[in-house]
C-alpha cells in the first residue's frame, strides 16, 4: 500500500491511493444500483421466474468478494478488489477457493496478480467483431501450493503478453523457490498459471 509521510511522523494513504478506493466504491455502488434496477424491472414485468437466477448471480458475486477479503494478504486483496475501479479493456471475473488463506508468499502473489493484470491490459485489444474481452482470475489450493490462474478470451497482442509473462518468470523464483509461471496462447484466448509452493 502506497503511503506518504506527513509532518508529525505518521503516514497516510497518498491521494492517488485514496482516489483508487473512491473509484472502487463508486464502481461497486453503480453495479449494485444496476442489479437492483434489474430486479425491480423483473418484478414490474411480473417475470418472477427470472428473479431466482438474478439473486443467485448476486449471491455468487458477494461470496467471491467475501472470500477475497479473507485471503490474509492485504496487498493481494486490494489488487483484486480494485481491478474494476479503473477503466479496462476487459471484463474481470474472480473465482477463489473457499477457506483459502495465504500463510506465506503473499507478496509474491500480489506481485503476480498486479503484473499479469497490467500485462493483459497492455496486450488486450478491441475485438474485430465487437465482442467483449473477458479476463478471469482463479486462485486455488493444490496440495498447499497456491495456484493463480488467469484465462483471457478476446483479442490481444501476443508479444505484449509474452513480455509480461517472461518478466514474471524471472522475478518470482528468487522470491519463492520453486515458483513457476506457465502460459499458453491461442487465437483470441490465452491462459497463464502461477504456482507458489507452500504458500497456503
Short mmCIF file of C-alpha atoms in Angstrom, two decimals:
data_model
loop_
_atom_site.label_atom_id
_atom_site.label_comp_id
_atom_site.label_asym_id
_atom_site.label_seq_id
_atom_site.Cartn_x
_atom_site.Cartn_y
_atom_site.Cartn_z
CA UNK A 1 0.00 0.00 0.00
CA UNK A 2 1.47 3.32 -1.03
CA UNK A 3 1.81 5.73 1.88
CA UNK A 4 3.28 9.17 2.26
CA UNK A 5 5.00 10.63 5.31
CA UNK A 6 3.39 13.65 6.98
CA UNK A 7 4.94 16.27 9.25
CA UNK A 8 4.12 14.62 12.57
CA UNK A 9 5.97 11.45 11.53
CA UNK A 10 2.86 9.41 10.82
CA UNK A 11 1.94 8.12 7.40
CA UNK A 12 -1.27 8.22 5.42
CA UNK A 13 -2.53 6.98 2.09
CA UNK A 14 -1.50 9.02 -0.92
CA UNK A 15 -4.18 10.97 -2.78
CA UNK A 16 -3.82 8.59 -5.71
CA UNK A 17 -4.39 5.63 -3.42
CA UNK A 18 -7.43 7.27 -1.86
CA UNK A 19 -8.83 8.01 -5.30
CA UNK A 20 -8.42 4.34 -6.25
CA UNK A 21 -10.59 3.30 -3.29
CA UNK A 22 -13.14 6.03 -4.00
CA UNK A 23 -13.35 4.78 -7.60
CA UNK A 24 -13.70 1.17 -6.38
CA UNK A 25 -16.58 2.07 -4.06
CA UNK A 26 -18.20 4.16 -6.77
CA UNK A 27 -18.00 1.29 -9.23
CA UNK A 28 -19.42 -1.15 -6.67
CA UNK A 29 -22.31 1.22 -5.92
CA UNK A 30 -23.02 1.57 -9.64
CA UNK A 31 -23.07 -2.24 -10.01
CA UNK A 32 -25.47 -2.60 -7.07
CA UNK A 33 -27.81 0.04 -8.50
CA UNK A 34 -27.82 -1.74 -11.86
CA UNK A 35 -28.58 -5.04 -10.16
CA UNK A 36 -31.41 -3.51 -8.12
CA UNK A 37 -32.89 -1.93 -11.25
CA UNK A 38 -32.80 -5.32 -12.96
CA UNK A 39 -34.63 -6.94 -10.02
CA UNK A 40 -37.22 -4.15 -9.93
CA UNK A 41 -37.68 -4.48 -13.68
CA UNK A 42 -38.38 -8.20 -13.41
CA UNK A 43 -40.88 -7.58 -10.61
CA UNK A 44 -42.66 -4.83 -12.56
CA UNK A 45 -42.87 -7.05 -15.65
CA UNK A 46 -44.01 -9.95 -13.46
CA UNK A 47 -41.14 -12.11 -14.72
CA UNK A 48 -40.76 -13.83 -11.40
CA UNK A 49 -39.06 -16.83 -12.99
CA UNK A 50 -36.05 -14.61 -13.81
CA UNK A 51 -35.61 -13.43 -10.21
CA UNK A 52 -34.04 -16.64 -8.87
CA UNK A 53 -31.19 -16.57 -11.42
CA UNK A 54 -30.61 -12.87 -10.76
CA UNK A 55 -30.44 -13.38 -6.98
CA UNK A 56 -28.13 -16.39 -7.42
CA UNK A 57 -25.77 -14.25 -9.52
CA UNK A 58 -25.71 -11.59 -6.79
CA UNK A 59 -25.07 -14.20 -4.08
CA UNK A 60 -22.18 -15.64 -6.11
CA UNK A 61 -20.59 -12.23 -6.54
CA UNK A 62 -20.97 -11.41 -2.84
CA UNK A 63 -19.44 -14.77 -1.88
CA UNK A 64 -16.43 -14.16 -4.15
CA UNK A 65 -15.87 -10.71 -2.65
CA UNK A 66 -16.15 -12.16 0.85
CA UNK A 67 -13.64 -14.93 0.06
CA UNK A 68 -11.29 -12.35 -1.47
CA UNK A 69 -11.35 -10.20 1.67
CA UNK A 70 -10.34 -13.24 3.78
CA UNK A 71 -7.21 -14.18 1.80
CA UNK A 72 -4.96 -12.98 4.60
CA UNK A 73 -2.86 -10.81 2.27
CA UNK A 74 -3.92 -7.13 2.32
CA UNK A 75 -1.97 -6.12 -0.80
CA UNK A 76 -3.40 -9.02 -2.80
CA UNK A 77 -6.93 -8.28 -1.55
CA UNK A 78 -6.54 -4.66 -2.60
CA UNK A 79 -5.21 -5.64 -6.04
CA UNK A 80 -8.19 -7.94 -6.66
CA UNK A 81 -10.95 -5.74 -5.23
CA UNK A 82 -9.87 -2.58 -7.05
CA UNK A 83 -9.42 -4.05 -10.55
CA UNK A 84 -12.84 -2.84 -11.66
CA UNK A 85 -12.18 0.68 -10.34
CA UNK A 86 -10.10 1.55 -13.38
CA UNK A 87 -11.38 1.52 -16.94
CA UNK A 88 -10.15 -1.70 -18.53
CA UNK A 89 -10.38 -3.19 -22.00
CA UNK A 90 -11.80 -6.39 -20.49
CA UNK A 91 -14.46 -7.53 -18.05
CA UNK A 92 -12.93 -9.01 -14.90
CA UNK A 93 -14.21 -12.14 -13.16
CA UNK A 94 -12.91 -13.75 -10.00
CA UNK A 95 -13.07 -17.26 -8.54
CA UNK A 96 -11.45 -18.17 -5.21
CA UNK A 97 -11.46 -21.50 -3.36
CA UNK A 98 -13.40 -21.45 -0.11
CA UNK A 99 -11.38 -21.01 3.09
CA UNK A 100 -8.23 -20.26 1.10
CA UNK A 101 -5.73 -18.18 3.09
CA UNK A 102 -2.09 -17.34 2.45
CA UNK A 103 0.43 -18.42 5.10
CA UNK A 104 3.44 -17.20 3.12
CA UNK A 105 4.38 -15.78 -0.30
CA UNK A 106 1.60 -13.16 -0.13
CA UNK A 107 3.92 -10.50 -1.58
CA UNK A 108 4.77 -12.79 -4.49
CA UNK A 109 1.06 -13.50 -5.09
CA UNK A 110 0.31 -9.78 -5.10
CA UNK A 111 3.20 -9.13 -7.50
CA UNK A 112 1.98 -11.87 -9.84
CA UNK A 113 -1.60 -10.61 -9.85
CA UNK A 114 -0.64 -6.97 -10.41
CA UNK A 115 1.94 -7.82 -13.09
CA UNK A 116 -0.42 -10.09 -15.02
CA UNK A 117 -3.42 -7.76 -14.84
CA UNK A 118 -1.20 -4.99 -16.19
CA UNK A 119 0.16 -7.37 -18.84
CA UNK A 120 -3.30 -8.36 -20.02
CA UNK A 121 -4.34 -4.73 -20.03
CA UNK A 122 -1.39 -3.81 -22.23
CA UNK A 123 -1.94 -6.79 -24.53
CA UNK A 124 -5.72 -6.66 -24.86
CA UNK A 125 -7.22 -5.12 -27.96
CA UNK A 126 -10.70 -4.34 -29.21
CA UNK A 127 -12.17 -7.41 -30.85
CA UNK A 128 -12.83 -7.18 -34.58
CA UNK A 129 -16.38 -8.43 -34.13
CA UNK A 130 -17.04 -6.06 -31.27
CA UNK A 131 -17.05 -8.89 -28.75
CA UNK A 132 -16.22 -8.22 -25.14
CA UNK A 133 -12.86 -9.30 -23.79
CA UNK A 134 -13.04 -11.24 -20.52
CA UNK A 135 -10.25 -11.89 -18.01
CA UNK A 136 -10.90 -14.47 -15.29
CA UNK A 137 -8.63 -14.91 -12.27
CA UNK A 138 -8.97 -18.12 -10.26
CA UNK A 139 -6.98 -18.73 -7.08
CA UNK A 140 -6.93 -22.33 -5.90
CA UNK A 141 -5.30 -24.56 -3.29
CA UNK A 142 -3.45 -27.52 -4.79
CA UNK A 143 -1.70 -29.57 -2.07
CA UNK A 144 -0.68 -26.49 -0.05
CA UNK A 145 0.51 -24.67 -3.18
CA UNK A 146 -1.28 -21.54 -4.32
CA UNK A 147 -2.20 -21.62 -8.00
CA UNK A 148 -3.20 -18.32 -9.56
CA UNK A 149 -4.67 -18.96 -12.98
CA UNK A 150 -5.66 -16.29 -15.47
CA UNK A 151 -7.73 -17.09 -18.54
CA UNK A 152 -8.39 -14.47 -21.18
CA UNK A 153 -10.88 -14.54 -24.02
CA UNK A 154 -10.83 -11.87 -26.69
CA UNK A 155 -8.48 -10.05 -29.00
CA UNK A 156 -4.93 -9.48 -27.75
CA UNK A 157 -1.37 -8.83 -28.88
CA UNK A 158 0.59 -11.98 -28.02
CA UNK A 159 4.03 -10.34 -27.95
CA UNK A 160 2.95 -7.85 -25.27
CA UNK A 161 1.52 -10.58 -23.05
CA UNK A 162 4.61 -12.77 -23.55
CA UNK A 163 6.80 -9.91 -22.25
CA UNK A 164 4.79 -9.69 -19.02
CA UNK A 165 4.87 -13.47 -18.55
CA UNK A 166 8.62 -13.67 -19.25
CA UNK A 167 9.35 -10.83 -16.80
CA UNK A 168 7.31 -12.52 -14.09
CA UNK A 169 9.02 -15.86 -14.78
CA UNK A 170 12.34 -14.18 -13.98
CA UNK A 171 11.11 -12.28 -10.90
CA UNK A 172 9.29 -14.96 -8.90
CA UNK A 173 11.81 -17.85 -8.40
CA UNK A 174 14.31 -15.73 -6.41
CA UNK A 175 11.44 -14.63 -4.13
CA UNK A 176 9.70 -18.03 -3.84
CA UNK A 177 11.98 -21.01 -4.58
CA UNK A 178 10.25 -23.43 -6.91
CA UNK A 179 7.72 -20.87 -8.16
CA UNK A 180 6.68 -21.45 -11.76
CA UNK A 181 4.87 -19.47 -14.44
CA UNK A 182 3.39 -21.25 -17.45
CA UNK A 183 1.38 -19.88 -20.35
CA UNK A 184 -0.47 -20.97 -23.47
CA UNK A 185 -1.50 -18.69 -26.31
CA UNK A 186 -4.20 -19.29 -28.90
CA UNK A 187 -6.47 -17.47 -31.28
CA UNK A 188 -8.31 -14.93 -29.12
CA UNK A 189 -7.53 -16.76 -25.90
CA UNK A 190 -4.63 -17.09 -23.51
CA UNK A 191 -4.00 -18.77 -20.17
CA UNK A 192 -1.31 -18.04 -17.59
CA UNK A 193 -0.80 -20.06 -14.39
CA UNK A 194 1.44 -19.16 -11.45
CA UNK A 195 2.28 -21.81 -8.84
CA UNK A 196 3.66 -20.70 -5.47
CA UNK A 197 4.85 -23.76 -3.48
CA UNK A 198 3.83 -23.96 0.19
CA UNK A 199 2.00 -20.64 0.16
CA UNK A 200 -1.20 -21.99 1.76
#
